[in-house]
Each structure stands twice: as C-alpha cells, then as structure tokens.
mmCIF file of N, CA and C in Angstrom:
data_model
loop_
_atom_site.group_PDB
_atom_site.id
_atom_site.type_symbol
_atom_site.label_atom_id
_atom_site.label_comp_id
_atom_site.label_asym_id
_atom_site.label_seq_id
_atom_site.Cartn_x
_atom_site.Cartn_y
_atom_site.Cartn_z
ATOM 1 N N UNK F 2 12.138 -4.402 31.111
ATOM 2 C CA UNK F 2 11.031 -5.312 30.906
ATOM 3 C C UNK F 2 11.524 -6.743 31.118
ATOM 4 N N UNK F 3 11.588 -7.142 32.299
ATOM 5 C CA UNK F 3 12.058 -8.497 32.593
ATOM 6 C C UNK F 3 11.036 -9.271 33.400
ATOM 7 N N UNK F 4 9.790 -8.841 33.337
ATOM 8 C CA UNK F 4 8.745 -9.528 34.099
ATOM 9 C C UNK F 4 8.360 -10.854 33.462
ATOM 10 N N UNK F 5 7.394 -11.514 34.051
ATOM 11 C CA UNK F 5 7.007 -12.834 33.570
ATOM 12 C C UNK F 5 6.334 -12.812 32.192
ATOM 13 N N UNK F 6 5.853 -11.668 31.796
ATOM 14 C CA UNK F 6 5.153 -11.568 30.514
ATOM 15 C C UNK F 6 5.987 -10.854 29.445
ATOM 16 N N UNK F 7 7.233 -10.646 29.691
ATOM 17 C CA UNK F 7 8.094 -9.890 28.780
ATOM 18 C C UNK F 7 8.162 -10.538 27.401
ATOM 19 N N UNK F 8 8.284 -11.838 27.338
ATOM 20 C CA UNK F 8 8.380 -12.519 26.041
ATOM 21 C C UNK F 8 7.110 -12.308 25.225
ATOM 22 N N UNK F 9 5.960 -12.398 25.884
ATOM 23 C CA UNK F 9 4.693 -12.187 25.183
ATOM 24 C C UNK F 9 4.592 -10.751 24.665
ATOM 25 N N UNK F 10 4.979 -9.800 25.488
ATOM 26 C CA UNK F 10 4.880 -8.396 25.092
ATOM 27 C C UNK F 10 5.827 -8.094 23.934
ATOM 28 N N UNK F 11 7.055 -8.574 24.013
ATOM 29 C CA UNK F 11 8.023 -8.338 22.936
ATOM 30 C C UNK F 11 7.558 -9.003 21.648
ATOM 31 N N UNK F 12 7.052 -10.228 21.742
ATOM 32 C CA UNK F 12 6.552 -10.925 20.556
ATOM 33 C C UNK F 12 5.370 -10.182 19.954
ATOM 34 N N UNK F 13 4.500 -9.656 20.790
ATOM 35 C CA UNK F 13 3.330 -8.914 20.294
ATOM 36 C C UNK F 13 3.759 -7.661 19.535
ATOM 37 N N UNK F 14 4.715 -6.935 20.096
ATOM 38 C CA UNK F 14 5.223 -5.750 19.407
ATOM 39 C C UNK F 14 5.902 -6.128 18.091
ATOM 40 N N UNK F 15 6.656 -7.200 18.088
ATOM 41 C CA UNK F 15 7.346 -7.631 16.864
ATOM 42 C C UNK F 15 6.349 -8.021 15.782
ATOM 43 N N UNK F 16 5.303 -8.733 16.158
ATOM 44 C CA UNK F 16 4.280 -9.128 15.185
ATOM 45 C C UNK F 16 3.544 -7.899 14.658
ATOM 46 N N UNK F 17 3.177 -6.986 15.541
ATOM 47 C CA UNK F 17 2.478 -5.766 15.115
ATOM 48 C C UNK F 17 3.347 -4.950 14.167
ATOM 49 N N UNK F 18 4.635 -4.818 14.491
ATOM 50 C CA UNK F 18 5.551 -4.077 13.632
ATOM 51 C C UNK F 18 5.652 -4.739 12.261
ATOM 52 N N UNK F 19 5.762 -6.064 12.242
ATOM 53 C CA UNK F 19 5.876 -6.796 10.978
ATOM 54 C C UNK F 19 4.629 -6.620 10.115
ATOM 55 N N UNK F 20 3.470 -6.707 10.732
ATOM 56 C CA UNK F 20 2.212 -6.554 9.980
ATOM 57 C C UNK F 20 2.095 -5.140 9.412
ATOM 58 N N UNK F 21 2.382 -4.140 10.227
ATOM 59 C CA UNK F 21 2.273 -2.749 9.760
ATOM 60 C C UNK F 21 3.285 -2.464 8.662
ATOM 61 N N UNK F 22 4.513 -2.948 8.826
ATOM 62 C CA UNK F 22 5.530 -2.760 7.783
ATOM 63 C C UNK F 22 5.110 -3.445 6.491
ATOM 64 N N UNK F 23 4.532 -4.642 6.597
ATOM 65 C CA UNK F 23 4.044 -5.348 5.413
ATOM 66 C C UNK F 23 2.943 -4.586 4.705
ATOM 67 N N UNK F 24 2.024 -4.021 5.470
ATOM 68 C CA UNK F 24 0.944 -3.232 4.861
ATOM 69 C C UNK F 24 1.479 -1.990 4.168
ATOM 70 N N UNK F 25 2.466 -1.353 4.769
ATOM 71 C CA UNK F 25 3.067 -0.170 4.138
ATOM 72 C C UNK F 25 3.751 -0.560 2.835
ATOM 73 N N UNK F 26 4.532 -1.638 2.867
ATOM 74 C CA UNK F 26 5.217 -2.089 1.645
ATOM 75 C C UNK F 26 4.226 -2.485 0.564
ATOM 76 N N UNK F 27 3.152 -3.158 0.937
ATOM 77 C CA UNK F 27 2.127 -3.577 -0.014
ATOM 78 C C UNK F 27 1.470 -2.347 -0.652
ATOM 79 N N UNK F 28 1.176 -1.342 0.161
ATOM 80 C CA UNK F 28 0.547 -0.126 -0.349
ATOM 81 C C UNK F 28 1.472 0.609 -1.320
ATOM 82 N N UNK F 29 2.746 0.717 -0.981
ATOM 83 C CA UNK F 29 3.706 1.396 -1.857
ATOM 84 C C UNK F 29 3.853 0.633 -3.172
ATOM 85 N N UNK F 30 3.931 -0.694 -3.103
ATOM 86 C CA UNK F 30 4.056 -1.498 -4.324
ATOM 87 C C UNK F 30 2.819 -1.336 -5.210
ATOM 88 N N UNK F 31 1.640 -1.342 -4.608
ATOM 89 C CA UNK F 31 0.409 -1.175 -5.379
ATOM 90 C C UNK F 31 0.340 0.221 -5.994
ATOM 91 N N UNK F 32 0.777 1.227 -5.251
ATOM 92 C CA UNK F 32 0.781 2.597 -5.769
ATOM 93 C C UNK F 32 1.696 2.707 -6.975
ATOM 94 N N UNK F 33 2.881 2.070 -6.901
ATOM 95 C CA UNK F 33 3.814 2.117 -8.032
ATOM 96 C C UNK F 33 3.237 1.413 -9.249
ATOM 97 N N UNK F 34 2.602 0.261 -9.048
ATOM 98 C CA UNK F 34 1.995 -0.458 -10.177
ATOM 99 C C UNK F 34 0.868 0.355 -10.810
ATOM 100 N N UNK F 35 0.068 0.983 -9.977
ATOM 101 C CA UNK F 35 -1.031 1.802 -10.488
ATOM 102 C C UNK F 35 -0.503 3.004 -11.253
ATOM 103 N N UNK F 36 0.539 3.634 -10.721
ATOM 104 C CA UNK F 36 1.138 4.785 -11.402
ATOM 105 C C UNK F 36 1.715 4.371 -12.750
ATOM 106 N N UNK F 37 2.370 3.205 -12.784
ATOM 107 C CA UNK F 37 2.950 2.705 -14.038
ATOM 108 C C UNK F 37 1.843 2.391 -15.054
ATOM 109 N N UNK F 38 0.767 1.770 -14.594
ATOM 110 C CA UNK F 38 -0.342 1.449 -15.498
ATOM 111 C C UNK F 38 -0.976 2.725 -16.051
ATOM 112 N N UNK F 39 -1.125 3.738 -15.215
ATOM 113 C CA UNK F 39 -1.690 5.005 -15.673
ATOM 114 C C UNK F 39 -0.780 5.664 -16.696
ATOM 115 N N UNK F 40 0.527 5.618 -16.474
ATOM 116 C CA UNK F 40 1.472 6.204 -17.421
ATOM 117 C C UNK F 40 1.402 5.486 -18.767
ATOM 118 N N UNK F 41 1.257 4.156 -18.738
ATOM 119 C CA UNK F 41 1.133 3.406 -19.989
ATOM 120 C C UNK F 41 -0.147 3.766 -20.729
ATOM 121 N N UNK F 42 -1.245 3.902 -19.998
ATOM 122 C CA UNK F 42 -2.504 4.295 -20.639
ATOM 123 C C UNK F 42 -2.397 5.685 -21.264
ATOM 124 N N UNK F 43 -1.797 6.606 -20.537
ATOM 125 C CA UNK F 43 -1.653 7.958 -21.073
ATOM 126 C C UNK F 43 -0.717 7.981 -22.273
ATOM 127 N N UNK F 44 0.314 7.143 -22.266
ATOM 128 C CA UNK F 44 1.245 7.081 -23.396
ATOM 129 C C UNK F 44 0.565 6.519 -24.639
ATOM 130 N N UNK F 45 -0.406 5.628 -24.450
ATOM 131 C CA UNK F 45 -1.123 5.062 -25.587
ATOM 132 C C UNK F 45 -2.215 5.999 -26.097
ATOM 133 N N UNK F 46 -2.381 7.121 -25.444
ATOM 134 C CA UNK F 46 -3.369 8.091 -25.900
ATOM 135 C C UNK F 46 -4.688 7.991 -25.171
ATOM 136 N N UNK F 47 -4.692 7.256 -24.066
ATOM 137 C CA UNK F 47 -5.921 7.168 -23.281
ATOM 138 C C UNK F 47 -6.250 8.516 -22.675
ATOM 139 N N UNK F 48 -7.528 8.835 -22.674
ATOM 140 C CA UNK F 48 -7.939 10.113 -22.111
ATOM 141 C C UNK F 48 -8.850 9.858 -20.930
ATOM 142 N N UNK F 49 -8.844 10.786 -20.022
ATOM 143 C CA UNK F 49 -9.759 10.718 -18.877
ATOM 144 C C UNK F 49 -11.074 11.345 -19.297
ATOM 145 N N UNK F 50 -12.130 10.823 -18.741
ATOM 146 C CA UNK F 50 -13.433 11.392 -19.063
ATOM 147 C C UNK F 50 -13.612 12.728 -18.355
ATOM 148 N N UNK F 51 -14.147 13.697 -19.061
ATOM 149 C CA UNK F 51 -14.329 15.014 -18.427
ATOM 150 C C UNK F 51 -15.400 15.005 -17.350
ATOM 151 N N UNK F 52 -16.306 14.022 -17.379
ATOM 152 C CA UNK F 52 -17.385 13.988 -16.390
ATOM 153 C C UNK F 52 -17.011 13.168 -15.151
ATOM 154 N N UNK F 53 -15.749 12.803 -15.004
ATOM 155 C CA UNK F 53 -15.302 12.068 -13.831
ATOM 156 C C UNK F 53 -15.543 10.584 -13.919
ATOM 157 N N UNK F 54 -15.877 10.062 -15.093
ATOM 158 C CA UNK F 54 -16.056 8.634 -15.272
ATOM 159 C C UNK F 54 -17.494 8.168 -15.137
ATOM 160 N N UNK F 55 -18.423 9.086 -14.925
ATOM 161 C CA UNK F 55 -19.840 8.694 -14.820
ATOM 162 C C UNK F 55 -20.412 8.414 -16.186
ATOM 163 N N UNK F 56 -21.226 7.393 -16.264
ATOM 164 C CA UNK F 56 -21.841 7.041 -17.558
ATOM 165 C C UNK F 56 -23.273 7.445 -17.607
#
C-alpha cells in the first residue's frame, strides 16, 4: 500500500480500530460495574421481583 492515498487509508483504519477498542473497553468496564452493583444489592438482601419488575 504505497499509493497516493495510503496515509489516509492507514489513518482511517487506525481511527476505526481505536474507536472499536474503546467501545469494547467501555462495555467491559460497564459490565463489571453492573455486576459489582448487583452483587452488593444481593449481599444486602435485595430480592428480584418474581413478576420481572412489572408494577
């Protein structure tokens, strides 16, 4: 890839990779926080509603 547009193409791939990696990391971090919060609620004796949370 040594054509006149090589720099643009490489930069585009690098930006896309960075954005996707950031989204994956953000999702994993949010999943861990949610799992930790759920564990704390369950440890305090919180119960899930048997009707799926509908009021």
